[in-house]
mmCIF file of C-alpha atoms in Angstrom:
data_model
loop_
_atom_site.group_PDB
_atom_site.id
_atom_site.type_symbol
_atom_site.label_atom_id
_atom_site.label_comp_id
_atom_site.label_asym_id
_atom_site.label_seq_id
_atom_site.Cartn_x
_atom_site.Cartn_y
_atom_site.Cartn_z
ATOM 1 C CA UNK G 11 0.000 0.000 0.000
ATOM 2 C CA UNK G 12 1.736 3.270 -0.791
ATOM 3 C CA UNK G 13 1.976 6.223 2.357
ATOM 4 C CA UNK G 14 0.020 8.734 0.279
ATOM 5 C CA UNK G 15 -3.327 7.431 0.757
ATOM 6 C CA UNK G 16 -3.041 6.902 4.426
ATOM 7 C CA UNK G 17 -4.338 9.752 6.595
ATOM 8 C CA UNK G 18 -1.603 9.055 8.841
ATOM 9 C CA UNK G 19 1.269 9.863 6.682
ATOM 10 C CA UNK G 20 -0.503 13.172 5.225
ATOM 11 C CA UNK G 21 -0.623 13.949 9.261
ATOM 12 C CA UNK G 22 2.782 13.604 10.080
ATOM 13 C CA UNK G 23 3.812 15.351 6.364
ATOM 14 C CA UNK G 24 1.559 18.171 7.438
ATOM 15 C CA UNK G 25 3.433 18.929 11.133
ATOM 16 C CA UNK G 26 6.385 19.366 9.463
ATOM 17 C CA UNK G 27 5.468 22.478 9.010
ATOM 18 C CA UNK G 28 4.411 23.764 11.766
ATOM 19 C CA UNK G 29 6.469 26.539 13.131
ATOM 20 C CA UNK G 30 9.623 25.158 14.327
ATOM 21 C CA UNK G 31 9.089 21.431 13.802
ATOM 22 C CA UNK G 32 12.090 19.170 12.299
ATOM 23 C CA UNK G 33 11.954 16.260 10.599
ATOM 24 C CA UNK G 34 13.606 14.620 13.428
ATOM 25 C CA UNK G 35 11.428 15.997 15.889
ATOM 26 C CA UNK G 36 8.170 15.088 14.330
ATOM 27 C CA UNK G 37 9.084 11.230 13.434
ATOM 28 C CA UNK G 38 10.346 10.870 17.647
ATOM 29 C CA UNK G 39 6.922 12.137 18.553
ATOM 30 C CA UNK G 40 4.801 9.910 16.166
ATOM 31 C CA UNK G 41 7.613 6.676 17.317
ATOM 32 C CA UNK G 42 8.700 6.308 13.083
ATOM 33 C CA UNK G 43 12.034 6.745 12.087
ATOM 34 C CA UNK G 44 13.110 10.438 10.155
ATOM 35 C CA UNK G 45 13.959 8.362 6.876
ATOM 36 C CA UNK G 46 10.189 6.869 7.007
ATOM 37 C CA UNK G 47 9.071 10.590 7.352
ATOM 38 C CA UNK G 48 11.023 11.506 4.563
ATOM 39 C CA UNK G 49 10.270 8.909 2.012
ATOM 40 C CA UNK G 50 6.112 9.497 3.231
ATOM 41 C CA UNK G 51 7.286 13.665 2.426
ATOM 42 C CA UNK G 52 8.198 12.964 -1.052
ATOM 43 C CA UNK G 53 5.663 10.362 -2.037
ATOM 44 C CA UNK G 54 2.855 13.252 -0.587
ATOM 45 C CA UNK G 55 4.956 15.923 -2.512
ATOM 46 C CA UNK G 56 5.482 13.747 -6.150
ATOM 47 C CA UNK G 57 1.619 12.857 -5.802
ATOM 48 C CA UNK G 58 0.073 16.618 -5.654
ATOM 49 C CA UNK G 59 2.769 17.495 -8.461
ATOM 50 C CA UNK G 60 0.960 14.562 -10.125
ATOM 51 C CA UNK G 61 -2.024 16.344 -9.608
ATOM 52 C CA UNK G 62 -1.470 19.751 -10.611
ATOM 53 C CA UNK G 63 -0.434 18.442 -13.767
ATOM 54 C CA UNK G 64 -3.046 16.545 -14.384
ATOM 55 C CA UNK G 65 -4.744 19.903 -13.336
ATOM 56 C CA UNK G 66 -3.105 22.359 -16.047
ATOM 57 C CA UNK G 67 -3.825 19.005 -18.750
ATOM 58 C CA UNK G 68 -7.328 19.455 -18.162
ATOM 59 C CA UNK G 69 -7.397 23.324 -17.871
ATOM 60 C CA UNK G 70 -5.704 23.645 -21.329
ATOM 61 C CA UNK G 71 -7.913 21.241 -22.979
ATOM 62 C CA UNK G 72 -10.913 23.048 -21.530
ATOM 63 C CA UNK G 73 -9.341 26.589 -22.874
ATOM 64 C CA UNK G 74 -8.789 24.779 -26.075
ATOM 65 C CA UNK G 75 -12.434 23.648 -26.024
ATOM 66 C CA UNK G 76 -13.628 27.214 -25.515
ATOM 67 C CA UNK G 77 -11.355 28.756 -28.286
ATOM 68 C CA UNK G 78 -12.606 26.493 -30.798
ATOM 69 C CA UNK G 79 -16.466 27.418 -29.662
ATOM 70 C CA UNK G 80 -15.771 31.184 -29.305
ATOM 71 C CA UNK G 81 -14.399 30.749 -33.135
ATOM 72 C CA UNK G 82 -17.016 28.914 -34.376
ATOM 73 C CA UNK G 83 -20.121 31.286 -32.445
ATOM 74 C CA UNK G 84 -18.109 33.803 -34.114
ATOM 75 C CA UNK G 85 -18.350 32.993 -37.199
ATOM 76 C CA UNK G 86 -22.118 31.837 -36.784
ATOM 77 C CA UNK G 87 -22.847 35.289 -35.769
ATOM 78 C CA UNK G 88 -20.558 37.337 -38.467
ATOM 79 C CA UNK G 89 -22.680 35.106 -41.176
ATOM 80 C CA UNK G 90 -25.863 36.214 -39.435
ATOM 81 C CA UNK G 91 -24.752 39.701 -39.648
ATOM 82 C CA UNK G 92 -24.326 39.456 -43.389
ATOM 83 C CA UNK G 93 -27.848 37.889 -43.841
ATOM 84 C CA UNK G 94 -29.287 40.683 -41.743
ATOM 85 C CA UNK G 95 -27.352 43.478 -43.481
ATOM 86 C CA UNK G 96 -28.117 41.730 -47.356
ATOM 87 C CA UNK G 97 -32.191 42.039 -45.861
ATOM 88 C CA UNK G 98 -31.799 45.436 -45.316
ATOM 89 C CA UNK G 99 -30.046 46.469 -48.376
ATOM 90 C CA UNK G 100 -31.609 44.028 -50.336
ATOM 91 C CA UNK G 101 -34.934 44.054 -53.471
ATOM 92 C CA UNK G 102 -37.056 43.785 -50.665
ATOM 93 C CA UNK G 103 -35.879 46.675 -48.328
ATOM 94 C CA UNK G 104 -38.248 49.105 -49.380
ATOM 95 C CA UNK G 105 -41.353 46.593 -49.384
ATOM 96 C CA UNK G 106 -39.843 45.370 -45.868
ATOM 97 C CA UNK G 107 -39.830 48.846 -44.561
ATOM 98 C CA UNK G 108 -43.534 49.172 -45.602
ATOM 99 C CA UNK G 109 -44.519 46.579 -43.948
ATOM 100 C CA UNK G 110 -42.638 47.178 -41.075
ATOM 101 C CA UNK G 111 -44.068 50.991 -40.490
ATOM 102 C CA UNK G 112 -47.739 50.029 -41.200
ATOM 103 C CA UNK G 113 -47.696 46.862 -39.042
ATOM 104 C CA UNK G 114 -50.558 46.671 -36.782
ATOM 105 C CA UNK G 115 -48.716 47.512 -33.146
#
């Protein structure tokens, strides 16, 4: 079973540091020897690197997710913006116009 998942090893990981506490120190109070403390230090320490990477993975997929949809609602709306401005300028503007002012309201 590896240290990082047990609570106790996170526990004695965590007092280290607390204001003036050694590694030495720490591992006489909880009755383990300073190498087991260390070795339980870097597994905790490798594992949330593991996890912050795995973090900024999933963060840049998501921004690349986003990118792509901002791009594409972009270019949904500039084509909309063509059809709208091709209505208005359009054969049909003036009859449009009619029928827009003498609508019943």
């Amino acid at each position: 079973m590896c240290a990082t998942g047990s609570s106790t090893a996170s526990n004695a990981v965590e007092r280290l540091y607390e204001p003036g506490a050694t590694q030495g120190s720490v591992a006489k109070e909880l009755g383990i020897t300073g190498t087991q403390l260390k070795i339980w230090r870097l597994e905790i320490e490798g594992f949330g690197s593991i996890e912050a990477k795995r973090r900024q993975k999933a963060d840049a997929a998501e921004l690349e997710r986003l990118r792509k949809e901002n791009k594409r609602l972009a270019e949904e709306n500039e084509i909309l913006q063509m059809g709208e401005q091709a209505n208005a300028t359009g054969p049909s503007a003036p009859a449009n116009a009619f029928f827009a002012a003498t609508a019943v309201k």
